[in-house]
């Protein structure tokens, strides 16, 4: 297996990328595009690659969100009554969960994208606001993370939900600087759990 490395940054395609990929394909090499970014689906990445002049099929793209979805649907043993995933993340995770027919809540649902209110404390603490079918908390990069989402995720973890993360990169580079990554989304939950519970991560090293 040959690893090429990073192909682009933002909308800038690094020199020689297209030619190198064409050369590998001409030699019969299998190409796999791997990304830790869970905010986009494989279909989104196919469009991104093609916009940069790189032909690709969805089956050649392997994202951390797809990896997590495969693990949940095909490997993770969950009770039949606890198959729902509570998502901290963007639509890319939701799309890949749907591709595996995995029920999920949270994520981009407008209900969770708001400030916490006094009655939320009571209903979360009593369990009245919680979905009893949630068996997994899946954390990825979430551009709309807030206190309410963390409160729900923490409540589910306290009740025994499995803790998964698309990846645990604390930062990611963009525009010549570093920004909070998916690991910064799961880190508060790790701290809330007393540092005794770490998420299983699916991203590349």
PDB file of C-alpha atoms in Angstrom:
ATOM      1  CA  UNK A   1       0.000   0.000   0.000  1.00  0.00           C
ATOM      2  CA  UNK A   2       1.281   3.458  -0.815  1.00  0.00           C
ATOM      3  CA  UNK A   3       0.207   6.451   1.222  1.00  0.00           C
ATOM      4  CA  UNK A   4       0.206   9.763  -0.608  1.00  0.00           C
ATOM      5  CA  UNK A   5      -0.787  12.070   2.248  1.00  0.00           C
ATOM      6  CA  UNK A   6      -2.764  15.310   2.185  1.00  0.00           C
ATOM      7  CA  UNK A   7      -4.197  16.145  -1.238  1.00  0.00           C
ATOM      8  CA  UNK A   8      -5.606  19.618  -0.654  1.00  0.00           C
ATOM      9  CA  UNK A   9      -6.027  22.404   1.853  1.00  0.00           C
ATOM     10  CA  UNK A  10      -9.263  24.368   1.658  1.00  0.00           C
ATOM     11  CA  UNK A  11      -9.796  24.748  -2.079  1.00  0.00           C
ATOM     12  CA  UNK A  12      -6.084  24.523  -2.915  1.00  0.00           C
ATOM     13  CA  UNK A  13      -5.059  21.274  -4.591  1.00  0.00           C
ATOM     14  CA  UNK A  14      -1.408  20.462  -3.999  1.00  0.00           C
ATOM     15  CA  UNK A  15       0.810  20.313  -7.060  1.00  0.00           C
ATOM     16  CA  UNK A  16       1.145  16.909  -8.687  1.00  0.00           C
ATOM     17  CA  UNK A  17      -1.894  15.372  -6.988  1.00  0.00           C
ATOM     18  CA  UNK A  18      -3.944  14.640 -10.121  1.00  0.00           C
ATOM     19  CA  UNK A  19      -0.926  13.345 -12.034  1.00  0.00           C
ATOM     20  CA  UNK A  20       0.135  11.077  -9.176  1.00  0.00           C
ATOM     21  CA  UNK A  21      -3.339   9.578  -8.817  1.00  0.00           C
ATOM     22  CA  UNK A  22      -3.598   9.038 -12.579  1.00  0.00           C
ATOM     23  CA  UNK A  23      -0.214   7.275 -12.539  1.00  0.00           C
ATOM     24  CA  UNK A  24      -1.299   4.976  -9.690  1.00  0.00           C
ATOM     25  CA  UNK A  25      -4.558   4.116 -11.441  1.00  0.00           C
ATOM     26  CA  UNK A  26      -2.673   3.389 -14.680  1.00  0.00           C
ATOM     27  CA  UNK A  27      -0.590   0.848 -12.760  1.00  0.00           C
ATOM     28  CA  UNK A  28      -3.716  -0.868 -11.472  1.00  0.00           C
ATOM     29  CA  UNK A  29      -3.360   0.416  -7.923  1.00  0.00           C
ATOM     30  CA  UNK A  30      -6.453   0.679  -5.764  1.00  0.00           C
ATOM     31  CA  UNK A  31      -7.126   4.242  -4.585  1.00  0.00           C
ATOM     32  CA  UNK A  32      -8.756   4.956  -1.236  1.00  0.00           C
ATOM     33  CA  UNK A  33      -9.417   8.495  -0.030  1.00  0.00           C
ATOM     34  CA  UNK A  34      -9.361   8.605   3.772  1.00  0.00           C
ATOM     35  CA  UNK A  35     -10.479  11.553   5.890  1.00  0.00           C
ATOM     36  CA  UNK A  36     -11.060  12.288   9.554  1.00  0.00           C
ATOM     37  CA  UNK A  37     -13.503  15.061   8.685  1.00  0.00           C
ATOM     38  CA  UNK A  38     -16.957  13.830   9.709  1.00  0.00           C
ATOM     39  CA  UNK A  39     -18.870  16.954   8.719  1.00  0.00           C
ATOM     40  CA  UNK A  40     -19.296  15.771   5.117  1.00  0.00           C
ATOM     41  CA  UNK A  41     -20.687  12.508   3.760  1.00  0.00           C
ATOM     42  CA  UNK A  42     -18.903  10.298   1.250  1.00  0.00           C
ATOM     43  CA  UNK A  43     -21.192  11.687  -1.453  1.00  0.00           C
ATOM     44  CA  UNK A  44     -20.148  15.210  -0.443  1.00  0.00           C
ATOM     45  CA  UNK A  45     -16.498  14.236  -0.706  1.00  0.00           C
ATOM     46  CA  UNK A  46     -17.066  12.710  -4.142  1.00  0.00           C
ATOM     47  CA  UNK A  47     -18.371  16.080  -5.301  1.00  0.00           C
ATOM     48  CA  UNK A  48     -15.426  17.830  -3.644  1.00  0.00           C
ATOM     49  CA  UNK A  49     -12.891  15.559  -5.333  1.00  0.00           C
ATOM     50  CA  UNK A  50     -14.536  15.953  -8.725  1.00  0.00           C
ATOM     51  CA  UNK A  51     -14.607  19.744  -8.305  1.00  0.00           C
ATOM     52  CA  UNK A  52     -10.821  19.560  -7.885  1.00  0.00           C
ATOM     53  CA  UNK A  53     -10.459  17.489 -11.046  1.00  0.00           C
ATOM     54  CA  UNK A  54     -10.103  14.138  -9.276  1.00  0.00           C
ATOM     55  CA  UNK A  55     -12.509  11.425 -10.474  1.00  0.00           C
ATOM     56  CA  UNK A  56     -13.678   9.191  -7.625  1.00  0.00           C
ATOM     57  CA  UNK A  57     -16.431   6.804  -6.659  1.00  0.00           C
ATOM     58  CA  UNK A  58     -18.202   6.765  -3.305  1.00  0.00           C
ATOM     59  CA  UNK A  59     -16.754   3.304  -2.675  1.00  0.00           C
ATOM     60  CA  UNK A  60     -13.231   4.779  -2.836  1.00  0.00           C
ATOM     61  CA  UNK A  61     -13.956   7.209   0.003  1.00  0.00           C
ATOM     62  CA  UNK A  62     -13.601   6.176   3.623  1.00  0.00           C
ATOM     63  CA  UNK A  63     -14.469   8.796   6.206  1.00  0.00           C
ATOM     64  CA  UNK A  64     -14.421   8.600  10.005  1.00  0.00           C
ATOM     65  CA  UNK A  65     -18.208   9.031  10.094  1.00  0.00           C
ATOM     66  CA  UNK A  66     -18.713   6.119   7.680  1.00  0.00           C
ATOM     67  CA  UNK A  67     -16.287   3.989   9.698  1.00  0.00           C
ATOM     68  CA  UNK A  68     -18.252   4.717  12.865  1.00  0.00           C
ATOM     69  CA  UNK A  69     -21.550   3.908  11.144  1.00  0.00           C
ATOM     70  CA  UNK A  70     -20.197   0.574   9.893  1.00  0.00           C
ATOM     71  CA  UNK A  71     -18.965  -0.302  13.372  1.00  0.00           C
ATOM     72  CA  UNK A  72     -22.287   0.550  15.005  1.00  0.00           C
ATOM     73  CA  UNK A  73     -24.430  -1.304  12.471  1.00  0.00           C
ATOM     74  CA  UNK A  74     -22.293  -4.387  11.846  1.00  0.00           C
ATOM     75  CA  UNK A  75     -20.000  -4.940  14.835  1.00  0.00           C
ATOM     76  CA  UNK A  76     -21.096  -3.192  18.035  1.00  0.00           C
ATOM     77  CA  UNK A  77     -23.316  -5.449  20.149  1.00  0.00           C
ATOM     78  CA  UNK A  78     -26.226  -3.336  21.367  1.00  0.00           C
ATOM     79  CA  UNK A  79     -29.410  -4.420  23.137  1.00  0.00           C
ATOM     80  CA  UNK A  80     -32.335  -4.607  20.692  1.00  0.00           C
ATOM     81  CA  UNK A  81     -34.092  -1.803  22.571  1.00  0.00           C
ATOM     82  CA  UNK A  82     -31.054   0.552  22.555  1.00  0.00           C
ATOM     83  CA  UNK A  83     -30.075   0.987  18.922  1.00  0.00           C
ATOM     84  CA  UNK A  84     -30.436   4.775  18.692  1.00  0.00           C
ATOM     85  CA  UNK A  85     -27.390   7.040  18.428  1.00  0.00           C
ATOM     86  CA  UNK A  86     -27.211  10.489  20.030  1.00  0.00           C
ATOM     87  CA  UNK A  87     -25.088  12.608  17.698  1.00  0.00           C
ATOM     88  CA  UNK A  88     -22.770  15.470  18.481  1.00  0.00           C
ATOM     89  CA  UNK A  89     -21.870  16.518  14.966  1.00  0.00           C
ATOM     90  CA  UNK A  90     -22.933  17.699  11.561  1.00  0.00           C
ATOM     91  CA  UNK A  91     -24.950  16.288   8.657  1.00  0.00           C
ATOM     92  CA  UNK A  92     -22.089  14.119   7.396  1.00  0.00           C
ATOM     93  CA  UNK A  93     -22.514  11.826  10.395  1.00  0.00           C
ATOM     94  CA  UNK A  94     -26.291  11.749  10.017  1.00  0.00           C
ATOM     95  CA  UNK A  95     -26.049  10.840   6.326  1.00  0.00           C
ATOM     96  CA  UNK A  96     -23.712   7.923   6.998  1.00  0.00           C
ATOM     97  CA  UNK A  97     -25.873   6.671   9.874  1.00  0.00           C
ATOM     98  CA  UNK A  98     -28.898   6.749   7.551  1.00  0.00           C
ATOM     99  CA  UNK A  99     -26.931   4.810   4.937  1.00  0.00           C
ATOM    100  CA  UNK A 100     -26.679   1.994   7.493  1.00  0.00           C
ATOM    101  CA  UNK A 101     -30.313   2.410   8.644  1.00  0.00           C
ATOM    102  CA  UNK A 102     -29.206   3.478  12.128  1.00  0.00           C
ATOM    103  CA  UNK A 103     -31.765   5.548  14.069  1.00  0.00           C
ATOM    104  CA  UNK A 104     -30.304   8.732  15.503  1.00  0.00           C
ATOM    105  CA  UNK A 105     -31.210  11.937  17.309  1.00  0.00           C
ATOM    106  CA  UNK A 106     -29.361  15.137  18.171  1.00  0.00           C
ATOM    107  CA  UNK A 107     -26.984  16.375  15.490  1.00  0.00           C
ATOM    108  CA  UNK A 108     -28.532  19.080  13.340  1.00  0.00           C
ATOM    109  CA  UNK A 109     -32.024  18.776  14.829  1.00  0.00           C
ATOM    110  CA  UNK A 110     -33.093  22.392  15.596  1.00  0.00           C
ATOM    111  CA  UNK A 111     -34.513  21.234  18.950  1.00  0.00           C
ATOM    112  CA  UNK A 112     -30.988  20.860  20.313  1.00  0.00           C
ATOM    113  CA  UNK A 113     -29.548  23.976  18.678  1.00  0.00           C
ATOM    114  CA  UNK A 114     -30.767  26.399  21.317  1.00  0.00           C
ATOM    115  CA  UNK A 115     -29.855  27.648  24.795  1.00  0.00           C
ATOM    116  CA  UNK A 116     -30.756  25.420  27.714  1.00  0.00           C
ATOM    117  CA  UNK A 117     -33.884  26.450  29.614  1.00  0.00           C
ATOM    118  CA  UNK A 118     -34.823  25.930  33.285  1.00  0.00           C
ATOM    119  CA  UNK A 119     -37.276  23.126  32.520  1.00  0.00           C
ATOM    120  CA  UNK A 120     -34.550  21.269  30.571  1.00  0.00           C
ATOM    121  CA  UNK A 121     -32.605  20.665  33.780  1.00  0.00           C
ATOM    122  CA  UNK A 122     -35.610  19.036  35.417  1.00  0.00           C
ATOM    123  CA  UNK A 123     -36.636  16.916  32.454  1.00  0.00           C
ATOM    124  CA  UNK A 124     -33.082  15.708  31.745  1.00  0.00           C
ATOM    125  CA  UNK A 125     -32.395  14.932  35.416  1.00  0.00           C
ATOM    126  CA  UNK A 126     -35.623  12.955  35.775  1.00  0.00           C
ATOM    127  CA  UNK A 127     -35.053  11.168  32.474  1.00  0.00           C
ATOM    128  CA  UNK A 128     -38.369  12.418  31.083  1.00  0.00           C
ATOM    129  CA  UNK A 129     -36.574  14.224  28.215  1.00  0.00           C
ATOM    130  CA  UNK A 130     -34.312  11.298  27.386  1.00  0.00           C
ATOM    131  CA  UNK A 131     -34.926   8.735  24.660  1.00  0.00           C
ATOM    132  CA  UNK A 132     -34.745   5.291  26.320  1.00  0.00           C
ATOM    133  CA  UNK A 133     -33.630   3.714  23.024  1.00  0.00           C
ATOM    134  CA  UNK A 134     -30.320   5.625  22.953  1.00  0.00           C
ATOM    135  CA  UNK A 135     -27.415   3.207  23.342  1.00  0.00           C
ATOM    136  CA  UNK A 136     -24.580   5.221  21.783  1.00  0.00           C
ATOM    137  CA  UNK A 137     -23.204   8.746  22.028  1.00  0.00           C
ATOM    138  CA  UNK A 138     -21.204   9.531  18.871  1.00  0.00           C
ATOM    139  CA  UNK A 139     -19.087  12.696  18.952  1.00  0.00           C
ATOM    140  CA  UNK A 140     -17.658  14.357  15.864  1.00  0.00           C
ATOM    141  CA  UNK A 141     -16.812  17.869  14.804  1.00  0.00           C
ATOM    142  CA  UNK A 142     -19.846  19.981  15.690  1.00  0.00           C
ATOM    143  CA  UNK A 143     -19.941  23.611  14.561  1.00  0.00           C
ATOM    144  CA  UNK A 144     -23.031  24.207  16.711  1.00  0.00           C
ATOM    145  CA  UNK A 145     -21.968  22.583  19.969  1.00  0.00           C
ATOM    146  CA  UNK A 146     -23.749  24.030  22.980  1.00  0.00           C
ATOM    147  CA  UNK A 147     -24.476  23.382  26.644  1.00  0.00           C
ATOM    148  CA  UNK A 148     -27.783  21.639  25.936  1.00  0.00           C
ATOM    149  CA  UNK A 149     -26.200  19.068  23.611  1.00  0.00           C
ATOM    150  CA  UNK A 150     -23.465  18.356  26.142  1.00  0.00           C
ATOM    151  CA  UNK A 151     -26.047  17.977  28.908  1.00  0.00           C
ATOM    152  CA  UNK A 152     -27.970  15.382  26.890  1.00  0.00           C
ATOM    153  CA  UNK A 153     -24.819  13.523  25.871  1.00  0.00           C
ATOM    154  CA  UNK A 154     -23.578  13.452  29.470  1.00  0.00           C
ATOM    155  CA  UNK A 155     -26.934  12.158  30.703  1.00  0.00           C
ATOM    156  CA  UNK A 156     -26.883   9.315  28.173  1.00  0.00           C
ATOM    157  CA  UNK A 157     -23.317   8.372  29.081  1.00  0.00           C
ATOM    158  CA  UNK A 158     -24.215   8.336  32.780  1.00  0.00           C
ATOM    159  CA  UNK A 159     -26.989   5.898  31.922  1.00  0.00           C
ATOM    160  CA  UNK A 160     -24.585   3.511  30.219  1.00  0.00           C
ATOM    161  CA  UNK A 161     -24.529   4.573  26.565  1.00  0.00           C
ATOM    162  CA  UNK A 162     -21.439   3.549  24.609  1.00  0.00           C
ATOM    163  CA  UNK A 163     -19.050   6.444  23.951  1.00  0.00           C
ATOM    164  CA  UNK A 164     -17.714   6.707  20.380  1.00  0.00           C
ATOM    165  CA  UNK A 165     -15.888   9.451  18.489  1.00  0.00           C
ATOM    166  CA  UNK A 166     -15.297   9.898  14.786  1.00  0.00           C
ATOM    167  CA  UNK A 167     -11.769  10.959  15.733  1.00  0.00           C
ATOM    168  CA  UNK A 168      -9.984  12.584  18.648  1.00  0.00           C
ATOM    169  CA  UNK A 169      -7.895  15.214  16.868  1.00  0.00           C
ATOM    170  CA  UNK A 170      -7.974  18.186  19.230  1.00  0.00           C
ATOM    171  CA  UNK A 171      -7.251  20.657  16.423  1.00  0.00           C
ATOM    172  CA  UNK A 172      -7.276  20.815  12.639  1.00  0.00           C
ATOM    173  CA  UNK A 173      -5.485  23.223  10.264  1.00  0.00           C
ATOM    174  CA  UNK A 174      -7.324  25.743   8.124  1.00  0.00           C
ATOM    175  CA  UNK A 175      -6.380  29.086   6.567  1.00  0.00           C
ATOM    176  CA  UNK A 176      -2.875  28.834   7.992  1.00  0.00           C
ATOM    177  CA  UNK A 177      -4.046  28.429  11.587  1.00  0.00           C
ATOM    178  CA  UNK A 178      -5.310  25.761  13.966  1.00  0.00           C
ATOM    179  CA  UNK A 179      -8.964  25.446  14.986  1.00  0.00           C
ATOM    180  CA  UNK A 180     -10.808  23.196  17.486  1.00  0.00           C
ATOM    181  CA  UNK A 181     -11.193  19.677  16.129  1.00  0.00           C
ATOM    182  CA  UNK A 182     -13.479  16.752  16.859  1.00  0.00           C
ATOM    183  CA  UNK A 183     -11.406  15.836  19.902  1.00  0.00           C
ATOM    184  CA  UNK A 184     -12.358  19.166  21.436  1.00  0.00           C
ATOM    185  CA  UNK A 185     -16.004  18.071  21.204  1.00  0.00           C
ATOM    186  CA  UNK A 186     -15.531  14.788  23.080  1.00  0.00           C
ATOM    187  CA  UNK A 187     -12.974  16.164  25.569  1.00  0.00           C
ATOM    188  CA  UNK A 188     -15.538  17.915  27.835  1.00  0.00           C
ATOM    189  CA  UNK A 189     -17.460  14.638  28.132  1.00  0.00           C
ATOM    190  CA  UNK A 190     -14.274  12.779  29.037  1.00  0.00           C
ATOM    191  CA  UNK A 191     -13.714  15.351  31.792  1.00  0.00           C
ATOM    192  CA  UNK A 192     -17.336  15.097  32.984  1.00  0.00           C
ATOM    193  CA  UNK A 193     -16.939  11.330  33.294  1.00  0.00           C
ATOM    194  CA  UNK A 194     -13.969  11.869  35.581  1.00  0.00           C
ATOM    195  CA  UNK A 195     -11.424  10.918  32.956  1.00  0.00           C
ATOM    196  CA  UNK A 196     -12.335   7.265  33.447  1.00  0.00           C
ATOM    197  CA  UNK A 197     -14.135   6.842  30.121  1.00  0.00           C
ATOM    198  CA  UNK A 198     -12.454   7.507  26.779  1.00  0.00           C
ATOM    199  CA  UNK A 199     -14.342   7.285  23.487  1.00  0.00           C
ATOM    200  CA  UNK A 200     -13.522   4.626  20.934  1.00  0.00           C
ATOM    201  CA  UNK A 201     -12.236   6.592  17.939  1.00  0.00           C
ATOM    202  CA  UNK A 202     -12.433   5.688  14.241  1.00  0.00           C
ATOM    203  CA  UNK A 203     -10.255   8.265  12.521  1.00  0.00           C
ATOM    204  CA  UNK A 204      -6.878   7.664  10.941  1.00  0.00           C
ATOM    205  CA  UNK A 205      -3.819   8.285  13.165  1.00  0.00           C
TER     206      UNK A 205
END
